[in-house]
Coordinates of C-alpha atoms in Angstrom, one line a residue:
Chain Q
X265 CA 37.5 -18.4 51.9
X266 CA 35.8 -20.6 55.0
X267 CA 34.2 -18.9 57.7
X268 CA 37.3 -19.0 59.7
X269 CA 39.3 -16.5 58.3
X270 CA 39.7 -12.7 58.6
X271 CA 39.0 -11.9 54.8
X272 CA 35.5 -13.7 55.4
X273 CA 34.8 -11.7 58.6
X274 CA 35.5 -8.6 56.1
X275 CA 33.5 -10.3 53.6
X276 CA 30.8 -10.5 56.2
X277 CA 30.7 -6.9 57.1
X278 CA 30.6 -5.4 53.4
X279 CA 27.6 -8.0 53.0
X280 CA 25.7 -7.1 55.9
X281 CA 25.6 -3.1 55.1
X282 CA 25.0 -3.7 51.6
X283 CA 22.3 -5.8 52.7
X284 CA 20.7 -3.5 54.7
X285 CA 21.2 -0.3 52.9
X286 CA 19.4 -1.8 49.8
X287 CA 15.6 -1.6 49.5
X288 CA 13.9 -4.7 50.9
X289 CA 12.8 -5.3 47.0
X290 CA 16.2 -6.2 46.0
X291 CA 17.4 -7.4 49.0
X292 CA 17.8 -11.3 47.3
X293 CA 19.9 -9.8 44.4
X294 CA 22.3 -8.9 47.0
X295 CA 22.5 -12.1 48.6
X296 CA 22.7 -13.8 45.0
X297 CA 25.6 -11.2 44.2
X298 CA 27.4 -11.9 47.6
X299 CA 26.8 -15.6 47.2
X300 CA 28.2 -15.9 43.6
X301 CA 31.4 -13.7 44.9
X302 CA 31.8 -15.9 47.9
X303 CA 31.4 -19.1 45.6
X304 CA 34.3 -17.7 43.0
X305 CA 36.3 -16.6 45.8
X306 CA 37.0 -20.4 46.3
X307 CA 37.7 -20.8 43.0
X308 CA 36.0 -19.2 39.7
X309 CA 36.6 -22.7 37.9
X310 CA 33.6 -24.1 40.2
X311 CA 31.3 -21.7 38.8
X312 CA 30.4 -23.5 35.3
X313 CA 29.6 -26.6 37.6
X314 CA 27.1 -25.3 39.9
X315 CA 25.7 -23.3 37.1
X316 CA 25.4 -26.2 34.8
X317 CA 23.6 -28.2 37.6
X318 CA 21.0 -25.2 38.2
X319 CA 20.1 -24.6 35.1
X320 CA 19.4 -28.1 34.0
X321 CA 18.0 -28.6 37.1
X322 CA 15.7 -25.7 36.8
X323 CA 14.9 -26.1 33.1
X324 CA 13.5 -29.5 33.9
X325 CA 11.2 -28.5 37.0
X326 CA 9.8 -25.8 34.2
X327 CA 8.8 -28.6 31.7
X328 CA 7.3 -30.7 34.5
X329 CA 5.4 -28.3 35.7
X330 CA 4.4 -27.4 32.4
X331 CA 3.4 -31.6 31.9
X332 CA 1.5 -31.2 35.4
X333 CA -0.6 -28.1 34.1
X334 CA -1.3 -30.1 30.8
X335 CA -2.6 -33.3 32.5
X336 CA -4.9 -31.1 35.1
X337 CA -6.5 -29.5 31.8
X338 CA -7.0 -32.5 30.2
X339 CA -8.1 -33.8 33.5
X340 CA -11.1 -31.2 33.4
X341 CA -12.7 -32.3 30.5
X342 CA -16.0 -33.1 31.3
X343 CA -17.7 -37.1 30.8
X344 CA -14.1 -38.7 31.1
X345 CA -14.0 -42.3 31.9
X346 CA -11.9 -43.8 34.7
X347 CA -9.8 -45.4 32.1
X348 CA -9.9 -42.2 30.1
X349 CA -8.5 -40.2 33.2
X350 CA -6.1 -43.2 34.1
X351 CA -4.4 -42.8 30.7
X352 CA -4.2 -39.0 30.6
X353 CA -2.4 -39.6 34.0
X354 CA -0.1 -42.3 33.0
X355 CA 0.8 -40.5 29.8
X356 CA 1.6 -37.1 32.1
X357 CA 3.7 -39.8 34.4
X358 CA 5.8 -40.8 31.4
X359 CA 6.4 -37.6 30.4
X360 CA 7.5 -36.3 33.4
X361 CA 9.9 -39.5 33.9
X362 CA 11.7 -39.1 31.2
X363 CA 12.9 -35.3 31.9
X364 CA 13.4 -36.4 35.2
X365 CA 16.1 -39.4 34.3
X366 CA 17.5 -37.0 32.2
X367 CA 18.1 -34.7 34.9
X368 CA 19.1 -37.0 37.3
X369 CA 21.3 -39.0 34.9
X370 CA 23.2 -35.5 34.2
X371 CA 23.7 -34.3 38.0
X372 CA 23.9 -37.7 39.6
X373 CA 26.5 -38.4 36.8
X374 CA 28.5 -35.2 37.6
X375 CA 28.6 -35.5 41.2
X376 CA 29.5 -39.2 40.8
X377 CA 32.4 -38.6 38.4
X378 CA 34.1 -35.9 40.2
X379 CA 34.4 -38.4 43.5
X380 CA 34.8 -41.4 42.0
X381 CA 37.1 -40.1 39.1
X382 CA 40.2 -41.0 41.2
X383 CA 39.3 -45.1 40.8
X384 CA 39.5 -44.6 37.4
X385 CA 42.5 -42.9 36.8
X386 CA 44.8 -45.8 36.6
X387 CA 42.7 -47.8 34.0
X388 CA 42.4 -44.9 32.0
X389 CA 46.1 -44.0 31.8
X390 CA 46.7 -47.7 31.2
X391 CA 44.3 -47.6 28.4
X392 CA 45.9 -44.7 26.8
X393 CA 49.3 -45.9 27.0
X394 CA 47.9 -49.0 24.9
X395 CA 46.5 -46.9 22.5
X396 CA 49.5 -45.0 21.9
X397 CA 48.6 -42.1 23.3
X398 CA 50.9 -39.5 25.5
X399 CA 50.2 -37.5 28.5
X400 CA 49.0 -38.9 31.8
X401 CA 45.5 -38.2 33.4
X402 CA 46.2 -37.0 36.9
X403 CA 43.7 -37.7 39.7
X404 CA 44.5 -34.0 41.1
X405 CA 43.5 -32.3 38.1
X406 CA 40.2 -33.4 38.3
X407 CA 37.9 -30.2 39.8
X408 CA 35.9 -30.8 42.9
X409 CA 33.5 -28.3 43.2
X410 CA 32.7 -26.6 46.4
X411 CA 30.0 -28.0 48.3
X412 CA 28.6 -29.9 44.9
X413 CA 27.3 -32.4 47.2
X414 CA 25.5 -30.4 49.3
X415 CA 24.0 -28.3 46.1
X416 CA 23.6 -31.2 44.1
X417 CA 21.4 -32.9 47.0
X418 CA 19.3 -29.8 47.5
X419 CA 18.5 -29.3 43.7
X420 CA 17.5 -33.0 43.1
X421 CA 15.5 -32.9 46.2
X422 CA 13.7 -29.9 44.9
X423 CA 13.5 -31.5 41.5
X424 CA 11.6 -35.0 42.8
X425 CA 9.5 -32.6 44.9
X426 CA 8.2 -31.4 41.6
X427 CA 8.0 -34.6 40.3
X428 CA 6.0 -35.3 42.8
X429 CA 4.3 -32.1 42.9
X430 CA 4.7 -31.7 46.5
X431 CA 5.2 -27.7 45.5
X432 CA 4.8 -25.9 42.1
X433 CA 8.2 -25.5 40.1
X434 CA 10.5 -22.1 40.5
X435 CA 9.7 -19.6 37.5
X436 CA 12.4 -17.3 37.9
X437 CA 16.3 -19.2 37.5
X438 CA 18.1 -16.6 39.6
X439 CA 15.8 -17.3 42.7
X440 CA 16.5 -20.9 41.8
X441 CA 20.2 -20.5 41.4
X442 CA 20.6 -18.5 44.8
X443 CA 18.6 -21.2 46.7
X444 CA 21.5 -23.5 45.3
X445 CA 24.6 -20.9 46.1
X446 CA 23.2 -19.4 49.4
X447 CA 26.3 -18.6 50.7
X448 CA 26.1 -19.5 54.4
X449 CA 24.8 -23.4 53.5
X450 CA 27.3 -23.7 50.8
X451 CA 30.1 -25.1 52.2
X452 CA 28.6 -27.9 54.7
X453 CA 24.6 -27.6 54.3
X454 CA 22.1 -28.1 56.1
X455 CA 20.8 -29.3 52.9
X456 CA 18.0 -27.2 52.0
X457 CA 14.6 -27.9 50.7
X458 CA 13.2 -25.6 49.1
X459 CA 9.7 -25.2 50.0
X460 CA 11.3 -23.6 52.8
X461 CA 14.6 -21.8 52.2
X462 CA 13.4 -20.9 48.5
X463 CA 9.9 -19.7 49.7
X464 CA 12.6 -17.3 52.7
X465 CA 14.3 -16.1 50.1
X466 CA 11.5 -14.8 47.7
X467 CA 9.6 -13.2 51.2
X468 CA 10.3 -9.5 52.2
X469 CA 14.1 -9.9 54.5
X470 CA 13.4 -7.1 56.8
X471 CA 15.8 -6.2 59.4
X472 CA 15.1 -7.5 63.2
X473 CA 17.3 -6.5 65.9
X474 CA 16.4 -9.6 68.1
X475 CA 17.0 -11.9 65.4
X476 CA 19.8 -10.0 64.5
X477 CA 21.6 -10.1 67.5
X478 CA 20.5 -13.9 68.1
X479 CA 22.3 -14.8 64.7
X480 CA 25.4 -12.9 66.2
X481 CA 25.4 -15.1 69.7
X482 CA 25.0 -18.3 67.3
X483 CA 27.7 -17.0 64.8
X484 CA 30.3 -16.7 68.1
X485 CA 29.1 -20.2 69.3
X486 CA 29.7 -21.7 66.7
X487 CA 33.3 -20.0 66.4
X488 CA 33.9 -21.0 70.2
X489 CA 33.2 -24.6 69.3
X490 CA 35.5 -24.8 65.8
X491 CA 38.2 -22.5 67.0
X492 CA 38.3 -23.3 70.8
X493 CA 37.4 -26.9 71.3
X494 CA 37.7 -28.7 67.5
X495 CA 40.4 -26.9 66.6
X496 CA 42.5 -27.8 69.7
X497 CA 41.2 -31.2 70.1
X498 CA 42.7 -31.9 66.6
X499 CA 46.2 -31.3 67.9
X500 CA 45.9 -34.1 70.2
X501 CA 43.8 -36.7 68.0
X502 CA 46.5 -36.2 64.8
X503 CA 49.7 -36.7 67.5
X504 CA 48.0 -39.7 68.4
X505 CA 46.3 -41.3 65.6
X506 CA 49.3 -40.3 63.4
X507 CA 52.5 -42.4 64.8
X508 CA 50.1 -45.9 64.9
X509 CA 52.1 -47.0 67.4
X510 CA 50.6 -50.3 69.2
X511 CA 51.7 -49.6 72.8
X512 CA 49.3 -46.2 72.7
X513 CA 46.7 -48.8 74.5
X514 CA 44.5 -46.5 76.6
X515 CA 45.7 -43.2 75.0
X516 CA 43.9 -44.7 71.6
X517 CA 40.5 -45.0 73.8
X518 CA 41.2 -41.2 74.9
X519 CA 42.0 -40.1 71.7
X520 CA 38.8 -41.9 70.1
X521 CA 36.7 -40.2 72.7
X522 CA 38.3 -36.8 72.0
X523 CA 37.6 -37.7 68.2
X524 CA 33.9 -38.0 69.1
X525 CA 33.7 -34.6 70.8
X526 CA 36.1 -33.3 67.9
X527 CA 33.6 -34.4 65.0
X528 CA 30.7 -32.8 66.8
X529 CA 32.1 -29.8 67.9
X530 CA 33.6 -28.9 64.1
X531 CA 30.6 -29.7 62.3
X532 CA 28.1 -28.3 64.5
X533 CA 30.1 -25.4 64.8
X534 CA 29.9 -24.5 61.4
X535 CA 26.4 -25.4 61.1
X536 CA 25.9 -23.0 64.3
X537 CA 28.0 -20.5 62.4
X538 CA 26.0 -21.0 58.8
X539 CA 22.7 -20.7 60.8
X540 CA 23.6 -17.6 62.5
X541 CA 24.9 -15.8 59.8
X542 CA 21.8 -16.5 57.7
X543 CA 19.8 -15.5 61.1
X544 CA 21.7 -12.2 60.4
X545 CA 20.3 -12.0 57.2
X546 CA 16.6 -12.9 58.1
X547 CA 16.7 -16.3 57.0
X548 CA 16.2 -19.3 59.0
X549 CA 17.9 -22.1 58.0
X550 CA 17.2 -26.1 59.0
X551 CA 18.5 -27.5 62.4
X552 CA 21.2 -29.9 61.4
X553 CA 22.2 -31.1 65.2
X554 CA 19.7 -31.9 67.9
X555 CA 22.3 -32.7 70.8
X556 CA 23.1 -36.2 69.1
X557 CA 25.1 -37.5 72.3
X558 CA 22.4 -37.4 74.3
X559 CA 20.4 -39.7 71.8
X560 CA 19.4 -43.4 73.4
X561 CA 19.3 -45.4 70.2
X562 CA 21.1 -45.7 67.3
X563 CA 18.3 -44.8 64.6
X564 CA 17.5 -41.9 67.5
X565 CA 21.1 -40.8 67.0
X566 CA 20.9 -40.4 63.6
X567 CA 17.6 -38.5 63.6
X568 CA 19.9 -36.0 65.7
X569 CA 23.0 -35.6 63.8
X570 CA 23.5 -34.2 60.5
X571 CA 19.5 -34.3 60.3
X572 CA 19.2 -32.6 57.0
X573 CA 21.2 -35.7 55.4
X574 CA 19.1 -37.9 57.2
X575 CA 16.0 -36.5 56.1
X576 CA 17.2 -36.5 52.5
X577 CA 17.9 -40.1 52.9
X578 CA 14.7 -40.7 54.2
X579 CA 12.4 -38.9 51.9
X580 CA 14.5 -39.6 48.7
X581 CA 15.6 -43.1 49.3
X582 CA 14.6 -45.4 51.8
X583 CA 10.8 -44.1 51.3
X584 CA 10.6 -44.2 47.7
X585 CA 12.5 -47.8 48.3
X586 CA 10.1 -49.2 50.7
X587 CA 7.3 -47.9 49.0
X588 CA 8.2 -48.9 45.6
X589 CA 6.9 -51.4 43.4
X590 CA 9.4 -54.3 44.3
X591 CA 9.0 -54.2 47.9
X592 CA 5.2 -53.9 47.9
X593 CA 5.5 -56.9 45.4
X594 CA 7.7 -58.5 47.9
X595 CA 5.2 -57.6 50.6
X596 CA 2.5 -58.9 49.1
X597 CA 4.4 -62.9 48.2
X598 CA 5.5 -63.0 51.7
X599 CA 2.1 -62.6 52.9
X600 CA 1.0 -65.1 50.2
X601 CA 3.4 -67.7 51.7
X602 CA 2.3 -67.2 55.2
X603 CA 5.6 -65.9 56.2
X604 CA 5.1 -64.8 60.0
X605 CA 4.9 -61.2 60.5
X606 CA 8.1 -60.4 62.7
X607 CA 10.0 -62.4 59.8
X608 CA 8.6 -60.3 56.7
X609 CA 9.7 -56.9 58.8
X610 CA 13.2 -58.2 59.2
X611 CA 13.3 -58.8 55.3
X612 CA 11.4 -55.5 54.5
X613 CA 13.0 -53.5 57.0
X614 CA 16.8 -54.6 55.4
X615 CA 16.0 -54.1 51.8
X616 CA 15.7 -50.3 52.5
X617 CA 18.2 -49.8 55.4
X618 CA 21.3 -51.5 53.7
X619 CA 20.5 -49.7 50.2
X620 CA 20.0 -46.4 52.1
X621 CA 23.1 -46.7 54.5
X622 CA 25.6 -47.9 51.7
X623 CA 24.5 -44.7 49.6
X624 CA 24.9 -42.9 52.6
X625 CA 28.7 -44.1 53.6
X626 CA 29.7 -43.4 50.0
X627 CA 28.2 -39.7 50.4
X628 CA 30.8 -39.7 53.1
X629 CA 33.5 -40.8 50.9
X630 CA 34.7 -43.1 48.0
X631 CA 36.9 -45.8 49.9
X632 CA 36.1 -49.2 51.3
X633 CA 36.5 -47.8 54.6
X634 CA 33.5 -45.8 54.1
X635 CA 31.3 -49.1 52.8
X636 CA 32.2 -50.7 55.8
X637 CA 31.0 -47.7 57.6
X638 CA 27.7 -47.7 55.5
X639 CA 27.4 -52.0 56.9
X640 CA 28.2 -51.1 60.2
X641 CA 25.4 -49.0 60.7
X642 CA 22.6 -50.6 58.1
X643 CA 23.2 -53.8 60.5
X644 CA 22.8 -51.7 63.5
X645 CA 19.8 -50.1 62.4
X646 CA 18.3 -52.9 60.9
X647 CA 18.2 -55.1 63.5
X648 CA 17.3 -52.4 66.0
X649 CA 14.0 -51.6 63.6
X650 CA 13.6 -55.2 62.9
X651 CA 13.4 -56.1 66.7
X652 CA 12.4 -53.2 68.4
X653 CA 8.8 -55.1 69.6
X654 CA 10.7 -58.0 70.5
X655 CA 13.4 -56.1 72.5
X656 CA 10.6 -54.1 74.5
X657 CA 8.9 -57.4 75.4
X658 CA 12.1 -59.1 76.6
X659 CA 12.5 -55.7 79.0
X660 CA 9.0 -56.1 80.2
X661 CA 9.0 -59.7 80.8
X662 CA 12.3 -59.2 82.8
X663 CA 11.0 -56.5 84.8
X664 CA 13.7 -54.0 83.3
X665 CA 13.0 -50.6 85.2
X666 CA 13.2 -48.5 81.8
X667 CA 12.0 -44.9 82.6
X668 CA 15.0 -44.5 85.2
X669 CA 17.8 -41.8 84.9
X670 CA 20.6 -44.7 85.1
X671 CA 18.8 -46.7 82.2
X672 CA 18.7 -43.7 80.3
X673 CA 22.7 -43.1 80.8
X674 CA 23.6 -46.3 80.4
X675 CA 21.7 -46.3 76.8
X676 CA 23.3 -42.8 75.9
X677 CA 26.6 -44.5 76.7
X678 CA 25.8 -47.4 74.2
X679 CA 25.6 -45.0 71.9
X680 CA 28.2 -42.9 71.8
X681 CA 30.6 -46.2 72.0
X682 CA 29.1 -47.2 68.5
X683 CA 29.5 -43.8 67.3
X684 CA 33.2 -44.0 68.2
X685 CA 32.7 -47.5 66.8
X686 CA 32.0 -46.1 63.6
X687 CA 34.5 -43.4 63.3
X688 CA 37.7 -46.0 64.1
X689 CA 36.5 -47.5 60.8
X690 CA 37.6 -44.6 58.9
X691 CA 39.3 -41.6 60.7
X692 CA 42.3 -43.5 60.7
X693 CA 42.3 -43.9 56.9
X694 CA 42.3 -47.4 56.0
X695 CA 40.9 -50.4 57.4
X696 CA 44.8 -52.0 58.1
X697 CA 45.2 -49.0 60.5
X698 CA 42.0 -49.6 62.0
X699 CA 43.3 -53.0 63.1
X700 CA 46.5 -51.1 64.5
X701 CA 44.5 -48.8 66.8
X702 CA 41.8 -51.8 67.9
X703 CA 44.7 -54.5 68.4
X704 CA 46.4 -51.6 70.6
X705 CA 43.5 -51.2 72.6
X706 CA 42.8 -54.9 73.4
X707 CA 46.6 -56.1 74.0
X708 CA 47.9 -53.0 75.5
X709 CA 45.8 -51.9 78.4
X710 CA 47.8 -49.4 80.5
X711 CA 46.1 -48.0 83.3
X712 CA 49.3 -45.6 83.8
X713 CA 49.6 -43.6 81.1
X714 CA 49.0 -40.5 82.7
X715 CA 51.8 -40.7 85.6
X716 CA 54.3 -43.0 83.8
X717 CA 54.9 -39.9 81.2
X718 CA 53.4 -41.7 78.1
X719 CA 50.7 -39.4 78.0
X720 CA 52.7 -36.0 77.4
X721 CA 55.0 -37.9 75.0
X722 CA 52.1 -38.8 72.5
X723 CA 50.3 -35.6 73.1
X724 CA 50.9 -32.5 71.0
X725 CA 48.6 -30.3 73.8
X726 CA 50.6 -29.1 76.5
X727 CA 48.9 -29.6 80.2
X728 CA 47.3 -26.4 79.9
X729 CA 46.2 -27.1 76.7
X730 CA 44.1 -30.3 78.2
X731 CA 42.6 -28.7 81.0
X732 CA 41.2 -26.0 78.8
X733 CA 39.9 -29.0 76.1
X734 CA 38.2 -31.1 78.9
X735 CA 36.6 -27.9 80.4
X736 CA 35.4 -26.6 77.5
X737 CA 34.1 -30.7 76.5
X738 CA 32.2 -30.1 79.8
X739 CA 30.8 -26.9 78.7
X740 CA 29.8 -28.0 75.7
X741 CA 27.9 -31.1 77.3
X742 CA 26.3 -28.7 80.1
X743 CA 25.1 -26.5 77.3
X744 CA 23.4 -29.7 75.4
X745 CA 21.9 -30.8 78.5
X746 CA 20.4 -26.9 79.0
X747 CA 19.1 -27.1 76.1
X748 CA 17.5 -30.5 76.4
X749 CA 16.0 -29.4 79.2
X750 CA 14.6 -25.9 77.6
X751 CA 13.2 -28.4 74.5
X752 CA 11.5 -26.1 72.0
X753 CA 12.6 -23.0 73.6
X754 CA 16.3 -22.2 72.4
X755 CA 19.0 -21.4 74.9
X756 CA 19.3 -17.7 73.2
X757 CA 15.6 -17.2 73.5
X758 CA 15.9 -18.1 77.1
X759 CA 19.0 -15.5 77.6
X760 CA 16.9 -13.2 76.0
X761 CA 14.3 -13.4 78.5
X762 CA 16.7 -12.1 80.8
X763 CA 17.6 -8.5 80.9
X764 CA 19.6 -6.8 78.3
X765 CA 22.8 -6.5 80.2
X766 CA 23.0 -10.5 80.4
X767 CA 22.6 -11.0 77.1
X768 CA 25.5 -8.4 76.6
X769 CA 27.6 -9.7 78.9
X770 CA 27.7 -13.3 77.2
X771 CA 27.9 -12.3 73.8
X772 CA 31.1 -10.3 74.8
X773 CA 32.2 -12.8 77.1
X774 CA 32.1 -15.6 73.8
X775 CA 33.7 -13.0 71.5
X776 CA 36.8 -12.9 74.3
X777 CA 36.3 -16.5 74.8
X778 CA 37.0 -17.3 71.0
X779 CA 39.9 -14.4 71.0
X780 CA 41.7 -15.6 73.8
X781 CA 41.5 -19.6 73.8
X782 CA 41.0 -19.6 69.7
X783 CA 43.4 -21.7 68.1
X784 CA 44.9 -19.1 65.6
X785 CA 48.0 -16.9 65.0
X786 CA 50.5 -16.0 62.9
X787 CA 51.9 -19.5 61.7
X788 CA 48.5 -21.0 62.1
X789 CA 45.9 -21.9 59.8
X790 CA 42.7 -22.8 61.0
X791 CA 41.8 -26.3 59.9
X792 CA 39.4 -26.7 57.4
X793 CA 35.9 -28.0 58.2
X794 CA 35.7 -31.8 58.0
X795 CA 32.8 -31.5 56.0
X796 CA 33.4 -29.3 53.9
X797 CA 35.3 -31.9 51.4
X798 CA 31.8 -33.9 50.6
Chain W
X92 CA -14.6 -45.7 58.1
X93 CA -14.8 -49.2 59.9
X94 CA -14.0 -51.2 56.5
X95 CA -10.6 -48.9 56.5
X96 CA -10.2 -49.5 60.6
X97 CA -10.3 -53.4 59.8
X98 CA -7.5 -52.8 57.3
X99 CA -5.3 -50.9 59.8
X100 CA -6.1 -53.3 62.5
X101 CA -4.9 -56.2 60.1
X102 CA -1.6 -54.4 59.8
X103 CA -1.3 -53.3 63.5
X104 CA -3.5 -54.3 66.2
X105 CA -2.4 -52.6 69.0
X106 CA -3.1 -49.1 67.7
X107 CA -6.5 -46.9 68.4
X108 CA -7.3 -45.9 65.3
X109 CA -10.8 -44.5 66.0
X110 CA -9.0 -41.5 68.5
X111 CA -5.2 -41.3 67.0
X112 CA -4.9 -38.0 64.8
X113 CA -1.2 -38.2 64.5
X114 CA -0.4 -41.8 63.5
X115 CA 2.8 -40.8 61.4
X116 CA 3.8 -37.3 62.7
X117 CA 3.4 -39.1 66.3
X118 CA 5.5 -41.6 65.6
X119 CA 2.6 -44.2 66.1
X120 CA 3.2 -46.3 62.9
X121 CA 6.7 -46.8 61.4
X122 CA 8.0 -47.0 58.0
X123 CA 7.3 -50.7 57.6
X124 CA 3.6 -50.3 58.9
X125 CA 3.4 -47.7 56.3
X126 CA 4.6 -50.1 53.8
X127 CA 2.4 -52.9 54.3
X128 CA -0.8 -50.5 55.2
X129 CA -0.1 -48.9 51.4
X130 CA -0.1 -52.7 49.9
X131 CA -3.5 -53.7 52.2
X132 CA -4.8 -50.4 50.6
X133 CA -4.0 -50.4 47.1
X134 CA -5.2 -54.4 47.0
X135 CA -8.5 -53.4 48.8
X136 CA -9.2 -50.4 46.9
X137 CA -7.7 -50.8 43.3
X138 CA -6.0 -47.7 43.4
X139 CA -1.9 -46.7 43.4
X140 CA -0.6 -44.7 46.2
X141 CA 2.2 -42.7 44.3
X142 CA 4.8 -41.0 45.9
X143 CA 3.2 -37.7 45.6
X144 CA 0.5 -38.9 48.0
X145 CA 3.7 -39.9 50.6
X146 CA 2.9 -36.8 53.0
X147 CA 2.8 -37.6 56.6
X148 CA -0.8 -35.5 56.5
X149 CA -2.3 -38.0 54.3
X150 CA -1.6 -41.1 56.8
X151 CA -1.7 -39.5 60.1
X152 CA -5.4 -40.2 60.4
X153 CA -8.1 -42.5 59.3
X154 CA -9.7 -39.8 58.1
X155 CA -7.2 -38.4 55.9
X156 CA -6.3 -42.1 54.5
X157 CA -10.2 -42.1 53.6
X158 CA -10.0 -38.3 52.0
X159 CA -6.9 -40.0 49.7
X160 CA -8.4 -42.9 48.7
X161 CA -11.2 -40.8 47.9
X162 CA -8.9 -38.7 45.6
X163 CA -7.1 -41.4 44.3
X164 CA -10.7 -43.7 43.0
X165 CA -11.8 -40.4 41.2

């Protein structure tokens, strides 16, 4: 069951009714019941995985919490020398580390097994045959639990935070399970932090009409992005990329631009739905997109796109690596060897950036295309971070005016092109197909595709569909520009400041637009969300 | 305080450490600056800055860093 199905709409109506009928004290239990039911609807076989993961991490958190308390009690003793205190801390750390490693091996092990198992199917079958065994192990028999990457990252983040004592551990398993399985975020995130979502789910979940209405508006806007924009663009993109015709030329460029808006509308649309649904239940989920196509540099783009994943990798991979013992040692060696500051900077940036981005690539997919994708961004971000000072000095020296609108637009276009470059590495499905697409762009620039009928030969969207798609993308950009101008205040807050009538008209218009222009109907299945498979 | 400011200036001398109160949250320091600061502080004060202290608020100002150093020396 995805957010774009009639059964989900029915589930949501029943869920809202049950939630608000129930006394405030027990509403979190209703959410837990709804979430388990929602998850089990996809496949009951997924449940043991999430139960095992959450239980192992919950218990590890409890044990680590106990070790922390024990250590603090020991440190309270009077008259302890500095060395004695150090020894108590080291012993405590050793015990906590053992628990942490065991839990990480189990949970990251499960994640890697289900994600990478397909690569081991061949060797396992060969080995079985060699040993005289019968029966073949098939990749399709491997269960990949829904949202495993999301809940594993959320719960592992909690475990590391407890290990580092950023906040206390949770004492109630059911509350912890709700944090992991909470149905608005289990499909595609956002990757939640326990001190945010867990705390909210523990608080009083009261009815608030304003928040409820804004949640409905955000949910409808998410449906609009998904059903009207993304699924429409997807028809065009599929038609073009599936042909892999080396004569497509400019049509491939148009498909790449369309693909950038498609993935944005699809993923951010799902996030708007998740946040809107959660708002209806009085729980605020973290923002996952902040107008990424208005970013003026690659690092800024990744602070605006899939924000919670980027923040996760920053806090739990990049920072521990860049401030870890190995890099500290390297930093000292570079200093001793009198290596210049700028060279040291390049070395110290490159290592954690490459580790982080190769892992980010593997998170997105397991094929070689994703490793190349990881390298692509690692190189760009390492260069951008290591030489940012030199680049600024160069601009200053050559009197380049950087505070102008035209300069900003140029930088936005540059980032957009880089994003398209990253997508073209993975979307066609293999690097050889990527090569065909790129070759056709370079060797076959044909500006007459619109007038000589070539465009319509490959476009599975008719002229009406293309006009709707172009207008909707323009609307998407317009909304982003308005939101950028509003800053902290959301567009929904701004609409709320107008009279009630305006708010109602806009909400109804959005709902009508989804019904009239959405891509669905008999014989059409709304395409699954792109990020749902992770 | 002055001793700490001298150490910080050895890492990045373009920053007004006396008056800047949001060194990390205001993105005045980047991650490489923070790594270098950690190395210098650990060396100079004979402390170990572990991940539990890697919070923005501990590096946002000279006062916050001093407080963290005192805690770690305890």
